[in-house]
Short mmCIF file of C-alpha atoms and ligand atoms in Angstrom, two decimals:
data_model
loop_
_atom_site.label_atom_id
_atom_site.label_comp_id
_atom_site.label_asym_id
_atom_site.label_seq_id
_atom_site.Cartn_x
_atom_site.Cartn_y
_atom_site.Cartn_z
CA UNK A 1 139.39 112.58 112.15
CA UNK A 2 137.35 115.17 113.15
CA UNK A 3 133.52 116.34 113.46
CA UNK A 4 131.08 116.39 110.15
CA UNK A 5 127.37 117.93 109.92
CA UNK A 6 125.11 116.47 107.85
CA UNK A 7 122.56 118.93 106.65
CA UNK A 8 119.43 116.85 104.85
CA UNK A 9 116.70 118.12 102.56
CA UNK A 10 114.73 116.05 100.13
CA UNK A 11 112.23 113.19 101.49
CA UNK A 12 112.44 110.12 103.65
CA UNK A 13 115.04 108.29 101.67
CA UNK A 14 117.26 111.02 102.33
CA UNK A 15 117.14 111.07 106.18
CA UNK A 16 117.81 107.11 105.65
CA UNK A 17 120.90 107.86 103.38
CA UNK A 18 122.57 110.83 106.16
CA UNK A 19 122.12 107.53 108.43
CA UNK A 20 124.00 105.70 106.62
CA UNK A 21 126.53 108.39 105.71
CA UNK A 22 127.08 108.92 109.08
CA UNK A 23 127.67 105.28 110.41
CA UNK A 24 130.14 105.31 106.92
CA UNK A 25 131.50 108.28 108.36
CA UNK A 26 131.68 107.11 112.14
CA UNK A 27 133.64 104.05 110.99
CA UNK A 28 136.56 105.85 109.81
CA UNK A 29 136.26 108.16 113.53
CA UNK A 30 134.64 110.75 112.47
CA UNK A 31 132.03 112.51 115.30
CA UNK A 32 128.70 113.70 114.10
CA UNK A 33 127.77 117.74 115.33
CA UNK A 34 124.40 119.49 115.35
CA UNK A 35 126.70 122.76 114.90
CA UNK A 36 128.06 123.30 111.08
CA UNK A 37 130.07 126.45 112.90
CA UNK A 38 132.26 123.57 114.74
CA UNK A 39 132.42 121.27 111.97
CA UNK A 40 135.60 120.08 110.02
CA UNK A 41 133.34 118.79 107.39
CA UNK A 42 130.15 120.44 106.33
CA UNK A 43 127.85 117.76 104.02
CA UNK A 44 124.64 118.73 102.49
CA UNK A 45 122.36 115.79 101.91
CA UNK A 46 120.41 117.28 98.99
CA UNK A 47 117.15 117.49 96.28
CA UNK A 48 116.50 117.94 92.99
CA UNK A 49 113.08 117.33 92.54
CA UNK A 50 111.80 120.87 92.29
CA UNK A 51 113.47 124.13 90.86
CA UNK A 52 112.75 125.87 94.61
CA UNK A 53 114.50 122.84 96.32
CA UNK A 54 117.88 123.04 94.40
CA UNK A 55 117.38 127.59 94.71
CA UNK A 56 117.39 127.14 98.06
CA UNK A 57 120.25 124.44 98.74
CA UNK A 58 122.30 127.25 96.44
CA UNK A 59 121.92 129.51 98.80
CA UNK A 60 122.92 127.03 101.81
CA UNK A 61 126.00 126.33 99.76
CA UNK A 62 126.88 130.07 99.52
CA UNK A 63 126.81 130.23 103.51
CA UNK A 64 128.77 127.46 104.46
CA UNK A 65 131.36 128.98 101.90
CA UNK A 66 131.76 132.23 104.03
CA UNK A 67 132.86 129.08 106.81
CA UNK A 68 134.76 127.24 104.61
CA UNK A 69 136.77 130.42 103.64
CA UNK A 70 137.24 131.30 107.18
CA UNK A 71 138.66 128.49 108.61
CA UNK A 72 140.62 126.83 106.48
CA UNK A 73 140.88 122.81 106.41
CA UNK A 74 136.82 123.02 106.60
CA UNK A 75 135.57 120.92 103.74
CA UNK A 76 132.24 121.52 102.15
CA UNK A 77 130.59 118.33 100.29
CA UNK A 78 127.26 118.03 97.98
CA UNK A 79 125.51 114.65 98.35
CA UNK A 80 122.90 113.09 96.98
CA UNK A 81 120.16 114.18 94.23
CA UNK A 82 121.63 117.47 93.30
CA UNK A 83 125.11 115.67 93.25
CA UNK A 84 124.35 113.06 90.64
CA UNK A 85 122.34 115.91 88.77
CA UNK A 86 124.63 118.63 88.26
CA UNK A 87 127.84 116.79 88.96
CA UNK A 88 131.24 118.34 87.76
CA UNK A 89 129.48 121.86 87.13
CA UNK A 90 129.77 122.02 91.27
CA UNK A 91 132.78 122.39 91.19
CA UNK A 92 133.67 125.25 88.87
CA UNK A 93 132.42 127.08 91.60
CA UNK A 94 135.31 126.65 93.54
CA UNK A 95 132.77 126.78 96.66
CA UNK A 96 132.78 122.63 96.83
CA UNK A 97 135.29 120.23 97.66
CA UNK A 98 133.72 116.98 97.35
CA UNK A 99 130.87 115.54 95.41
CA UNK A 100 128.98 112.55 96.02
CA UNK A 101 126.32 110.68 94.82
CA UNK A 102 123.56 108.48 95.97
CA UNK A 103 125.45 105.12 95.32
CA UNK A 104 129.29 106.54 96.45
CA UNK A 105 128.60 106.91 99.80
CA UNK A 106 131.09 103.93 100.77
CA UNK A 107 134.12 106.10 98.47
CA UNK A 108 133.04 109.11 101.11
CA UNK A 109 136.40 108.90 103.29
CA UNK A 110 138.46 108.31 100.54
CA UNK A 111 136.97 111.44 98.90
CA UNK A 112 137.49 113.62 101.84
CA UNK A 113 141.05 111.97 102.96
CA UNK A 114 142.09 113.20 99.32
CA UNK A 115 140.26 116.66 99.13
CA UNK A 116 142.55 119.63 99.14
CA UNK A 117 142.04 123.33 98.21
CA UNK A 118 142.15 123.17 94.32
CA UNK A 119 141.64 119.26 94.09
CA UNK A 120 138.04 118.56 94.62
CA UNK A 121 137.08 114.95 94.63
CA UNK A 122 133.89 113.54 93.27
CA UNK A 123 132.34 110.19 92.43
CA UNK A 124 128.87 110.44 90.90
CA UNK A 125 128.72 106.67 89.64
CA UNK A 126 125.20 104.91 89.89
CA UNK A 127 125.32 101.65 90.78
CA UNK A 128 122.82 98.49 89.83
CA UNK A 129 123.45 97.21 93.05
CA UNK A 130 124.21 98.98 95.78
CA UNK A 131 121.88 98.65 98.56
CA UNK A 132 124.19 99.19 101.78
CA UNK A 133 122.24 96.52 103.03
CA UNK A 134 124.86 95.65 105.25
CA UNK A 135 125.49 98.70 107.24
CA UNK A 136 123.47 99.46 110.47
CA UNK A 137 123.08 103.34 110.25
CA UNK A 138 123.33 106.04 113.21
CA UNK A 139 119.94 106.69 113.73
CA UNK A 140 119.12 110.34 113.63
CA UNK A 141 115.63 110.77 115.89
CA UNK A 142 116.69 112.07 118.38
CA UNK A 143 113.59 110.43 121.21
CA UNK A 144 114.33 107.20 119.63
CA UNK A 145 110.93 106.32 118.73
CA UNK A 146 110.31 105.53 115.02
CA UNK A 147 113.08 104.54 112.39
CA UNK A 148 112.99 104.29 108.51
CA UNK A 149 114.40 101.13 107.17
CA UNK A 150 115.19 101.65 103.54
CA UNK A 151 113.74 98.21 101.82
CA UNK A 152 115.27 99.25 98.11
CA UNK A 153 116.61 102.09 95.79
CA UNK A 154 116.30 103.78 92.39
CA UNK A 155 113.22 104.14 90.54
CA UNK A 156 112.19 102.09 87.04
CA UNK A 157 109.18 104.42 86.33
CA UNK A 158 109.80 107.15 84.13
CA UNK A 159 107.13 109.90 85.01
CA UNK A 160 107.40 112.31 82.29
CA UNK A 161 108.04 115.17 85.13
CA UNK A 162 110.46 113.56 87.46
CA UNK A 163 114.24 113.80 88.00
CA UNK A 164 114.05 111.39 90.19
CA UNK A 165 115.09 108.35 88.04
CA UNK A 166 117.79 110.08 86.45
CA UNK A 167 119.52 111.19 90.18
CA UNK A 168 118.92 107.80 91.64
CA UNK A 169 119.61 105.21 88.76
CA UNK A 170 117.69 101.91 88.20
CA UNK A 171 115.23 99.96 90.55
CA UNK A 172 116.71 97.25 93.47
CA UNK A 173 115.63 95.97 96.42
CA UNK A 174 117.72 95.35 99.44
CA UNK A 175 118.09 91.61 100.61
CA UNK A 176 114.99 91.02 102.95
CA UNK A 177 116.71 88.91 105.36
CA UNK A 178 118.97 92.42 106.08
CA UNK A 179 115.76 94.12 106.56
CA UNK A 180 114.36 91.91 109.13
CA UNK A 181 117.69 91.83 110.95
CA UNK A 182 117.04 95.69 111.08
CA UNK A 183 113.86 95.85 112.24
CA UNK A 184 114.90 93.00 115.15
CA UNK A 185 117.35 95.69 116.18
CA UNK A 186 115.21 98.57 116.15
CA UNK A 187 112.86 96.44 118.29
CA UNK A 188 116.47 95.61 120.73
CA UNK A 189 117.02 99.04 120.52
CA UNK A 190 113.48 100.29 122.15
CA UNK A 191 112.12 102.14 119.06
CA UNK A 192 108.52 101.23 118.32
CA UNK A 193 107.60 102.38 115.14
CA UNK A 194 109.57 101.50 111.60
CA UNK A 195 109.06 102.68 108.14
CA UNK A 196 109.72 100.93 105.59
CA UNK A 197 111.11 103.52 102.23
CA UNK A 198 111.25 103.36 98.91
CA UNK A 199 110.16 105.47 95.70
CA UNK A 200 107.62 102.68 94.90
CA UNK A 201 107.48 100.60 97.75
CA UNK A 202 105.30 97.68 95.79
CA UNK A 203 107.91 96.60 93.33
CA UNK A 204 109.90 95.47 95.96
CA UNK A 205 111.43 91.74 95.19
CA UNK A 206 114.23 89.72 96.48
CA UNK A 207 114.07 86.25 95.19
CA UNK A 208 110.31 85.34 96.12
CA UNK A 209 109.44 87.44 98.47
CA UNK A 210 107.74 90.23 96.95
CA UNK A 211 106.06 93.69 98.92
CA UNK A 212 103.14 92.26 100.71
CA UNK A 213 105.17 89.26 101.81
CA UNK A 214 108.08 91.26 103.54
CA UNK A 215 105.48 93.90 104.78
CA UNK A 216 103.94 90.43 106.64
CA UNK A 217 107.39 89.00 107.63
CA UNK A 218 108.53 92.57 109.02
CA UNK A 219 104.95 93.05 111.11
CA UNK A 220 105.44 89.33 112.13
CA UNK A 221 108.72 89.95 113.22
CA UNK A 222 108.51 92.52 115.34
CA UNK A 223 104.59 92.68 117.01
CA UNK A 224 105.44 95.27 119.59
CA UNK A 225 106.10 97.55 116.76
CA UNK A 226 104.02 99.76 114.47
CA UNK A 227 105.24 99.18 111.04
CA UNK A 228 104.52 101.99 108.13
CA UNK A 229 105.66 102.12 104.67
CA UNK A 230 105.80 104.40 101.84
CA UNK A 231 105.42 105.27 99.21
CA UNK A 232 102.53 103.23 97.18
CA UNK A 233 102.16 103.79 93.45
CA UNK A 234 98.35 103.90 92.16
CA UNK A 235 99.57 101.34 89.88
CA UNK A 236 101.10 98.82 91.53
CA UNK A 237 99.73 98.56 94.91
CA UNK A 238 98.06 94.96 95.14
CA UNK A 239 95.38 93.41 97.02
CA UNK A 240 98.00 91.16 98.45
CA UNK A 241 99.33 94.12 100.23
CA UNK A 242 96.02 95.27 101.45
CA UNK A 243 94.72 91.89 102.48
CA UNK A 244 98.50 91.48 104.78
CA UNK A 245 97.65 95.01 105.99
CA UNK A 246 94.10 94.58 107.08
CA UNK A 247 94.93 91.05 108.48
CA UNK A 248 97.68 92.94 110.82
CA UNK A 249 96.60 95.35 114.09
CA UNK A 250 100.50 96.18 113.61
CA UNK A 251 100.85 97.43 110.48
CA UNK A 252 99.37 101.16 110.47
CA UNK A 253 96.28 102.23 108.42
CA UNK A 254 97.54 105.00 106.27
CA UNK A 255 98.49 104.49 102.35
CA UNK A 256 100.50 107.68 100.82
CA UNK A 257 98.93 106.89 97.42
CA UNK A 258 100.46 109.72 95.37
CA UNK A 259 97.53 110.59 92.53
CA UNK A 260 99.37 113.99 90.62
CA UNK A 261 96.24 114.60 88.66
CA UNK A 262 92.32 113.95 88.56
CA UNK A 263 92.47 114.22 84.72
CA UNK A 264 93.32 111.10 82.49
CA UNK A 265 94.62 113.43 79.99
CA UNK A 266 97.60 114.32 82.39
CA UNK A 267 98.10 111.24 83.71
CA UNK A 268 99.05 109.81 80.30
CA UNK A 269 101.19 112.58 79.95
CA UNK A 270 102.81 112.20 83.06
CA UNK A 271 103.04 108.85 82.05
CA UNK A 272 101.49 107.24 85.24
CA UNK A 273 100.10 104.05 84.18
CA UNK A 274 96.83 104.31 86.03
CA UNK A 275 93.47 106.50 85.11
CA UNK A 276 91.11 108.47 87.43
CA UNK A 277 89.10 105.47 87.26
CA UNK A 278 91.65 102.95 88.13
CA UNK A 279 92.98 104.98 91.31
CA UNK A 280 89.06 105.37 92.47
CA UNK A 281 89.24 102.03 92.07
CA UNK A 282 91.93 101.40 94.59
CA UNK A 283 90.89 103.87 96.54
CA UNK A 284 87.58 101.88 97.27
CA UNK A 285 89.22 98.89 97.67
CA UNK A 286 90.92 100.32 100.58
CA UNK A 287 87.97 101.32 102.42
CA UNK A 288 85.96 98.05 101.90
CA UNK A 289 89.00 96.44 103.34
CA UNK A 290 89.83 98.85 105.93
CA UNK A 291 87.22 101.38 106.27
CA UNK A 292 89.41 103.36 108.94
CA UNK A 293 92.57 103.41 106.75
CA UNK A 294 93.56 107.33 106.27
CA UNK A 295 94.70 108.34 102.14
CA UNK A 296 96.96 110.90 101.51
CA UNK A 297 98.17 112.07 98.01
CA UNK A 298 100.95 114.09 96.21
CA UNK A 299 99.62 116.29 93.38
CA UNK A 300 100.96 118.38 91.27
CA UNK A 301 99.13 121.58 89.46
CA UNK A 302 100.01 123.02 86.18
CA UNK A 303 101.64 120.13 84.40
CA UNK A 304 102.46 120.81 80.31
CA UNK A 305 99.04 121.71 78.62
CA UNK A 306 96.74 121.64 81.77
CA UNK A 307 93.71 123.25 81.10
CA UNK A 308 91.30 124.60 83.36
CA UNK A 309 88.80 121.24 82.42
CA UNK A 310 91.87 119.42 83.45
CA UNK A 311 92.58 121.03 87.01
CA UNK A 312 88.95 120.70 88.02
CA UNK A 313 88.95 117.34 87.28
CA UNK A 314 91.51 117.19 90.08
CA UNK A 315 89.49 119.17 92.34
CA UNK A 316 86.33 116.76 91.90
CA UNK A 317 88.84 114.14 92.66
CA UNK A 318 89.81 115.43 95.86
CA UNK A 319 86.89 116.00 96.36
CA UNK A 320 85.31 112.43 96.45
CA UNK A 321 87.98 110.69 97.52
CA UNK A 322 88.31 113.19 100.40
CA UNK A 323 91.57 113.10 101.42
CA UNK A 324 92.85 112.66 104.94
CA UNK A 325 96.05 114.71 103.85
CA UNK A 326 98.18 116.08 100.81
CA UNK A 327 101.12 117.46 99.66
CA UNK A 328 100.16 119.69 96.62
CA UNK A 329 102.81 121.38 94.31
CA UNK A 330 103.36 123.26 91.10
CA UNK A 331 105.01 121.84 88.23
CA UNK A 332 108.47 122.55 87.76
CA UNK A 333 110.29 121.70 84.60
CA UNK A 334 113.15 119.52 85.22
CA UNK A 335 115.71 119.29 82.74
CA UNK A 336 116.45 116.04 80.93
CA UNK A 337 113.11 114.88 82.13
CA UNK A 338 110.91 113.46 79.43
CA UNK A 339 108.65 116.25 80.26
CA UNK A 340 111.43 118.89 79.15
CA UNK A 341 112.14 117.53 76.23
CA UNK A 342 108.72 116.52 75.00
CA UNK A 343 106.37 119.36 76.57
CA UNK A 344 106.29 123.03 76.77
CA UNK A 345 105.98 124.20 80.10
CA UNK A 346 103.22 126.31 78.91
CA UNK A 347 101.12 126.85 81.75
CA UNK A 348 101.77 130.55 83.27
CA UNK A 349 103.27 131.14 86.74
CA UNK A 350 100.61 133.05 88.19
CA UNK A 351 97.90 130.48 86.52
CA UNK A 352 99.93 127.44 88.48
CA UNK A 353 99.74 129.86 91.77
CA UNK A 354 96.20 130.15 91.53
CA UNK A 355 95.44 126.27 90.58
CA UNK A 356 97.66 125.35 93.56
CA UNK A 357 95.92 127.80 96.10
CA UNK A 358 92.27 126.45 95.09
CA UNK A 359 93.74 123.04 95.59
CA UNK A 360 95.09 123.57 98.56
CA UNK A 361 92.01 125.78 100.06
CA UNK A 362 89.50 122.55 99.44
CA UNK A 363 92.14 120.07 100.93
CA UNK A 364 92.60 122.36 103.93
CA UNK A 365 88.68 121.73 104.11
CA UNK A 366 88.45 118.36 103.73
CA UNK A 367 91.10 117.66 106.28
CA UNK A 368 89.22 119.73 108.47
CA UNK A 369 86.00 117.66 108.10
CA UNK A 370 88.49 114.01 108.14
CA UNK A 371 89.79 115.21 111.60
CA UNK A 372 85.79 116.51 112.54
CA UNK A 373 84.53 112.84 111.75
CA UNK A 374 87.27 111.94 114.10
CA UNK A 375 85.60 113.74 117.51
CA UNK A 376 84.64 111.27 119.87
CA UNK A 377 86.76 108.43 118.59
CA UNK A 378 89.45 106.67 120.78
CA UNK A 379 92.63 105.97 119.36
CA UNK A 380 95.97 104.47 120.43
CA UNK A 381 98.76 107.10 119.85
CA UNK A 382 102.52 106.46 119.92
CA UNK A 383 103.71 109.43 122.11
CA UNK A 384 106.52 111.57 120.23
CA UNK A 385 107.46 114.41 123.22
CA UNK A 386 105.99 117.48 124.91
CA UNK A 387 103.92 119.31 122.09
CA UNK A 388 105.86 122.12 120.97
CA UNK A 389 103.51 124.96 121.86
CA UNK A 390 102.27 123.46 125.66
CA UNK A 391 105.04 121.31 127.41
CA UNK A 392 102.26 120.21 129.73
CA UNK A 393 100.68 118.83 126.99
CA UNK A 394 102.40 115.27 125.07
CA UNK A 395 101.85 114.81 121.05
CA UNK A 396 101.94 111.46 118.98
CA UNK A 397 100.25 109.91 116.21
CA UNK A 398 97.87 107.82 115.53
CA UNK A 399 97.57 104.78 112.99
CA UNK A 400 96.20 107.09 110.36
CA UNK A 401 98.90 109.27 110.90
CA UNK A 402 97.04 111.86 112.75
CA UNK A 403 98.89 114.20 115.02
CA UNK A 404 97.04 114.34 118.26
CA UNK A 405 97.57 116.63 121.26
CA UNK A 406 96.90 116.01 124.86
CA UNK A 407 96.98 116.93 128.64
CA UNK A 408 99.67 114.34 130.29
CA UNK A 409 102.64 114.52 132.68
CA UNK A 410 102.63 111.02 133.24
CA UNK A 411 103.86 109.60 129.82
CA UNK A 412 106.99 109.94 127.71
CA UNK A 413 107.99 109.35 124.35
CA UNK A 414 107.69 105.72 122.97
CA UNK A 415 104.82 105.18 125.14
CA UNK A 416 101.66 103.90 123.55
CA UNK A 417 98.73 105.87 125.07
CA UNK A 418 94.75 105.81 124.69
CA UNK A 419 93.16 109.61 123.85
CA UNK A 420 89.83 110.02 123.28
CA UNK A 421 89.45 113.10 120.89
CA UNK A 422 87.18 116.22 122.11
CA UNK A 423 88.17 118.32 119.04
CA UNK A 424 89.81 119.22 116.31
CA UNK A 425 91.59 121.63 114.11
CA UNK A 426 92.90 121.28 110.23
CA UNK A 427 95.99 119.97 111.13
CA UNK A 428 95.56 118.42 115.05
CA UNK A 429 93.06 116.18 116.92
CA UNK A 430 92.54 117.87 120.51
CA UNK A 431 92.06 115.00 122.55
CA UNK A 432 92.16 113.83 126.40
CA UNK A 433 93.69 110.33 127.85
CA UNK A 434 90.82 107.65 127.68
N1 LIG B 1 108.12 108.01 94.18
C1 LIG B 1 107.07 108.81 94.64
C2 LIG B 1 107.29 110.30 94.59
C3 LIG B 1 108.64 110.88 94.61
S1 LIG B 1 108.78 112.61 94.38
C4 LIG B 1 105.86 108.52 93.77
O1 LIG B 1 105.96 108.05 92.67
O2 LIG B 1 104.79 108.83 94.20
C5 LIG B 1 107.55 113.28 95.48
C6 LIG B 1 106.51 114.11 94.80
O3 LIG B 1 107.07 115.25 94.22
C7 LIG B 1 105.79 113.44 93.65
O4 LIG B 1 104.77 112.57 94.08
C8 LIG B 1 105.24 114.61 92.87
O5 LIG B 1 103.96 115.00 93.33
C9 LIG B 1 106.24 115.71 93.17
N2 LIG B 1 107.06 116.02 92.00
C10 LIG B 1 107.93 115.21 91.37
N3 LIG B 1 108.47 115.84 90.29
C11 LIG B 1 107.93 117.08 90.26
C12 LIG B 1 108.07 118.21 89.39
N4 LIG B 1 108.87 118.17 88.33
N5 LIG B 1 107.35 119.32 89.67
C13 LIG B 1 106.52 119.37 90.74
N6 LIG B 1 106.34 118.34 91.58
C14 LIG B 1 107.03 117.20 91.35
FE1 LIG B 2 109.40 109.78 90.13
FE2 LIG B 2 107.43 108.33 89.15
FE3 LIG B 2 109.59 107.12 90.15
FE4 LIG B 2 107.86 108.37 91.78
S1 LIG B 2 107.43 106.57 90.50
S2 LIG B 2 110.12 108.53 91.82
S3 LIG B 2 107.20 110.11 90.55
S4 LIG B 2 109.52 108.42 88.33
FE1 LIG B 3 114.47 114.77 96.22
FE2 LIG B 3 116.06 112.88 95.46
FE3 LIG B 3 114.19 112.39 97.28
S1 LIG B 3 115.18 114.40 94.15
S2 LIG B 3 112.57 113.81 96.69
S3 LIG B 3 115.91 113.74 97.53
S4 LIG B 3 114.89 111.02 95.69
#
């Protein structure tokens, strides 16, 4: 049937869907290849989230069309977020012969059995239940340590800024007896770390077993394994879910608690249905229940109307919640979002830039001092491979998600190791074994 590469951008839930793509692929016989020159099919998992995601997928799609036109019978496929966005308009292109969205990955061979030059194929329907709960997918990590289990998809929140919604369709959650069963064999299988993914991990239900009872019936499950999860929404993230965490030496202290702004103005814009207040409040709830649990945030600078009282309410945020880590961005209009319709994206490029870079210089400072307070702590550290700059030297993280560095020839990956940590930079704990 021939050989496809998968190429994947976009978060978490994306790597999970090119899993599944591929065991939907593998199925019919087709091999998976690490080389797009050798492929017959080219597929490019993809993003819409930001402008500079979809810019730069464009330009992917222009490459593997200097392929396609050289060896004929190669056929070049858009999946995922960018698929369901921008849909037939893919096409007129010419450059693409098959488009597919989140929730037609089970119509992929049919698709590409049928795609000729001049007939491109595409099936962009969102489903209300499609889960593919039932398939087991071809793990992609390649050391075979940690595994994402996708626990539900869609999105019922309607941020004001994000496409998200609109590219994924409405909220489900995947049956959580399937999700046990995959964790079980993930544990067979000899990985030792699972995450569990969704866009808003807490709204997970099946029946009566809501987020902080599968989190406890996954950890249970499987005790030899860590178990993460993500991502947490401000709003909905429940004491029942902390309390099952902090009861749980498997379950791994780190909450991605995306915040997007310090300022309660914003946040109603953005429509997040929390204030600076409520998420402080969270936040400290946390700590009194697991003072070592590491917080890490998404934020975005420059949202419709910020002003410059607004953005340093976000820095004074940062600021006392100190963050362990963040991912920080600038807004970017999306169309068809609320936010495009409602908002003028008034706030000028260069005065986004400059928001973003003062955010991102006092993060880089307080994950410098989170990884200082760290010196002379001992951890337990799930060991990943050789580090990539030292191959003397083994990296893995830690519970709070803390890539660690160390002297070792005597472990490998998937071992769980003790490091004491000597020092630090912004980004890595220097440690030794303990
Ligand atoms: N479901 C997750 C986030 C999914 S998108 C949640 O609710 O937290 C990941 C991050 O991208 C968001 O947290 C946000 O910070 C950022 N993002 C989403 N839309 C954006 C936009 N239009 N411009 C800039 N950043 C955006
Ligand atoms: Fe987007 Fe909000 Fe849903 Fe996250 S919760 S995916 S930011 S709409
Ligand atoms: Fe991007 Fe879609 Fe994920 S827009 S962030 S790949 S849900």
């Amino acid at each position: 049937m021939g050989k496809v590469y998968i190429e994947t951008y976009g978060c978490q839930m994306n790597v999970a869907d090119t899993e599944v793509v591929f065991a939907i692929l593998g199925k019919e016989g087709y091999s998976r290849t690490d080389d797009p020159a050798q492929a017959d099919v080219i597929l490019v998992n993809t993003c819409s989230v930001r402008d500079n995601a979809e810019q730069r997928i464009r330009g992917r799609l222009e490459q593997f069309n200097v392929w396609r036109k050289a060896r004929p019978g190669v056929l070049v496929g858009v999946l995922g977020c960018m698929a369901e966005r921008l849909r037939e308009s893919l096409l007129e292109s010419g450059k693409v012969d098959v488009v597919a969205g989140p929730d037609a990955y089970r119509s992929l061979p049919r698709l590409l059995a049928a795609a000729a030059p001049g007939h491109p194929q595409i099936d962009v329907l969102l489903s209300r239940e499609e889960t593919y709960g039932d398939i087991a997918p071809l793990r992609l990590d390649g050391n075979g340590v940690s595994a994402f289990i996708s626990i539900m998809r869609g999105c019922n929140n309607v941020c004001s800024y994000c496409v998200v919604p609109y590219t994924r369709g409405a909220e489900r959650s995947r049956s959580w007896r399937t999700i046990i069963r995959e964790a079980c064999e993930c544990a067979q299988q000899g990985y030792k770390e699972v995450t569990l993914l969704g866009q808003n991990v807490d709204s997970y239900r099946d029946g009566e077993v809501d987020f902080a009872r599968l989190l406890a019936l996954v950890a249970d499950a499987v005790p030899g394994m860590r178990v993460r999860f993500s991502t947490s929404n401000p709003q909905d993230i429940s004491d029942a879910v902390l309390e099952t965490m902090s009861a749980r030496g498997n379950i791994c202290r780190h909450i991605h608690l995306p915040v997007q702004s310090g300022s309660d103005r914003m946040l109603e814009k953005m429509r997040r249905r929390y204030t600076r207040a409520g998420y402080l409040e969270r936040v400290a709830k946390i700590r009194s229940l697991m003072p070592d649990c590491a917080i890490s945030t998404d934020v975005i600078a420059g949202f419709c109307s910020e002003t410059e009282e607004d953005h340093r309410d976000t820095l004074s945020l940062f600021e006392e919640v100190g963050f362990d880590a963040a991912f920080m961005f600038q807004y970017s209009e999306r169309p068809g979002t609320l936010a495009a319709r409602k908002y003028p994206d008034d706030v000028p490029p260069e005065v986004k830039n400059r928001r973003l870079e003062e955010i991102i210089a006092l993060q880089n400072r307080l994950s410098l001092e989170s990884n200082r307070r760290d010196i002379g702590k001992t951890f337990r550290v799930l060991v990943e491979g050789p580090s990539k700059r030292d191959p003397e030297r083994l990296c893995g993280r830690n519970s709070q998600n803390k890539m660690c560095v160390w002297a070792d020839t005597a472990h490998k990956a998937g071992d769980f190791v003790d490091v004491e940590v000597l020092d630090c930079t912004q980004a890595t704990l220097l440690c030794k074994l303990a």
